[in-house]
Amino acid sequence: MARTIKVIYIIYTVVHLVIALTLPNAILPFVIPLLWVVVYTAFGGFYWRYLALLRSAMTAP
């Protein structure tokens, strides 16, 4: 799971840089926060998955 999070974060960083360098400055204040919301919501899913894995590891004999 840690590798998946790292890969997604690297992809997010590259996409963020490409968007920031190619879009006009007038659009960036609307696009970048939208990108943040999408990506960090997805990262929240990893948090819940980690908690589920942790919970199952604690209950396993």
PDB file of C-alpha atoms in Angstrom:
ATOM      1  CA  MET A   1       0.000   0.000   0.000  1.00  0.00           C
ATOM      2  CA  ALA A   2       2.868   2.390   0.734  1.00  0.00           C
ATOM      3  CA  ARG A   3       4.215   1.876  -2.784  1.00  0.00           C
ATOM      4  CA  THR A   4       0.802   2.636  -4.287  1.00  0.00           C
ATOM      5  CA  ILE A   5       0.553   5.855  -2.288  1.00  0.00           C
ATOM      6  CA  LYS A   6       4.037   6.904  -3.430  1.00  0.00           C
ATOM      7  CA  VAL A   7       3.225   6.184  -7.079  1.00  0.00           C
ATOM      8  CA  ILE A   8      -0.039   8.118  -6.913  1.00  0.00           C
ATOM      9  CA  TYR A   9       1.689  11.048  -5.196  1.00  0.00           C
ATOM     10  CA  ILE A  10       4.383  11.145  -7.882  1.00  0.00           C
ATOM     11  CA  ILE A  11       1.741  11.070 -10.637  1.00  0.00           C
ATOM     12  CA  TYR A  12      -0.182  13.826  -8.828  1.00  0.00           C
ATOM     13  CA  THR A  13       2.972  15.945  -8.575  1.00  0.00           C
ATOM     14  CA  VAL A  14       3.738  15.583 -12.286  1.00  0.00           C
ATOM     15  CA  VAL A  15       0.144  16.353 -13.300  1.00  0.00           C
ATOM     16  CA  HIS A  16       0.061  19.347 -10.945  1.00  0.00           C
ATOM     17  CA  LEU A  17       3.276  20.748 -12.413  1.00  0.00           C
ATOM     18  CA  VAL A  18       2.130  20.232 -15.999  1.00  0.00           C
ATOM     19  CA  ILE A  19      -1.200  21.919 -15.290  1.00  0.00           C
ATOM     20  CA  ALA A  20       0.456  24.792 -13.436  1.00  0.00           C
ATOM     21  CA  LEU A  21       2.929  25.399 -16.237  1.00  0.00           C
ATOM     22  CA  THR A  22       0.550  25.082 -19.195  1.00  0.00           C
ATOM     23  CA  LEU A  23      -2.761  26.638 -18.172  1.00  0.00           C
ATOM     24  CA  PRO A  24      -3.284  30.388 -18.186  1.00  0.00           C
ATOM     25  CA  ASN A  25      -2.986  32.168 -14.846  1.00  0.00           C
ATOM     26  CA  ALA A  26      -6.659  33.220 -14.970  1.00  0.00           C
ATOM     27  CA  ILE A  27      -7.830  29.595 -14.791  1.00  0.00           C
ATOM     28  CA  LEU A  28      -5.346  28.243 -12.217  1.00  0.00           C
ATOM     29  CA  PRO A  29      -7.170  29.512  -9.079  1.00  0.00           C
ATOM     30  CA  PHE A  30     -10.129  27.336 -10.079  1.00  0.00           C
ATOM     31  CA  VAL A  31      -8.369  24.241 -11.426  1.00  0.00           C
ATOM     32  CA  ILE A  32      -5.645  23.693  -8.805  1.00  0.00           C
ATOM     33  CA  PRO A  33      -7.989  23.593  -5.761  1.00  0.00           C
ATOM     34  CA  LEU A  34     -10.250  21.206  -7.664  1.00  0.00           C
ATOM     35  CA  LEU A  35      -7.249  18.965  -8.285  1.00  0.00           C
ATOM     36  CA  TRP A  36      -6.367  19.146  -4.564  1.00  0.00           C
ATOM     37  CA  VAL A  37      -9.867  18.091  -3.573  1.00  0.00           C
ATOM     38  CA  VAL A  38      -9.871  15.106  -5.925  1.00  0.00           C
ATOM     39  CA  VAL A  39      -6.413  13.859  -4.977  1.00  0.00           C
ATOM     40  CA  TYR A  40      -6.637  14.329  -1.229  1.00  0.00           C
ATOM     41  CA  THR A  41     -10.079  12.714  -1.173  1.00  0.00           C
ATOM     42  CA  ALA A  42      -8.496   9.706  -2.870  1.00  0.00           C
ATOM     43  CA  PHE A  43      -5.722   9.756  -0.251  1.00  0.00           C
ATOM     44  CA  GLY A  44      -8.441   9.660   2.402  1.00  0.00           C
ATOM     45  CA  GLY A  45      -9.553   6.362   0.895  1.00  0.00           C
ATOM     46  CA  PHE A  46      -6.084   4.984   1.542  1.00  0.00           C
ATOM     47  CA  TYR A  47      -6.381   6.092   5.154  1.00  0.00           C
ATOM     48  CA  TRP A  48      -9.601   4.113   5.607  1.00  0.00           C
ATOM     49  CA  ARG A  49      -8.055   1.109   3.862  1.00  0.00           C
ATOM     50  CA  TYR A  50      -5.054   1.301   6.207  1.00  0.00           C
ATOM     51  CA  LEU A  51      -7.345   1.410   9.231  1.00  0.00           C
ATOM     52  CA  ALA A  52      -9.243  -1.634   7.969  1.00  0.00           C
ATOM     53  CA  LEU A  53      -6.002  -3.538   7.431  1.00  0.00           C
ATOM     54  CA  LEU A  54      -4.786  -2.528  10.874  1.00  0.00           C
ATOM     55  CA  ARG A  55      -8.045  -3.601  12.479  1.00  0.00           C
ATOM     56  CA  SER A  56      -7.984  -6.986  10.732  1.00  0.00           C
ATOM     57  CA  ALA A  57      -4.348  -7.529  11.760  1.00  0.00           C
ATOM     58  CA  MET A  58      -5.214  -6.799  15.391  1.00  0.00           C
ATOM     59  CA  THR A  59      -8.109  -9.288  15.454  1.00  0.00           C
ATOM     60  CA  ALA A  60      -6.296 -12.091  13.598  1.00  0.00           C
ATOM     61  CA  PRO A  61      -4.870 -14.824  15.842  1.00  0.00           C
TER      62      PRO A  61
END
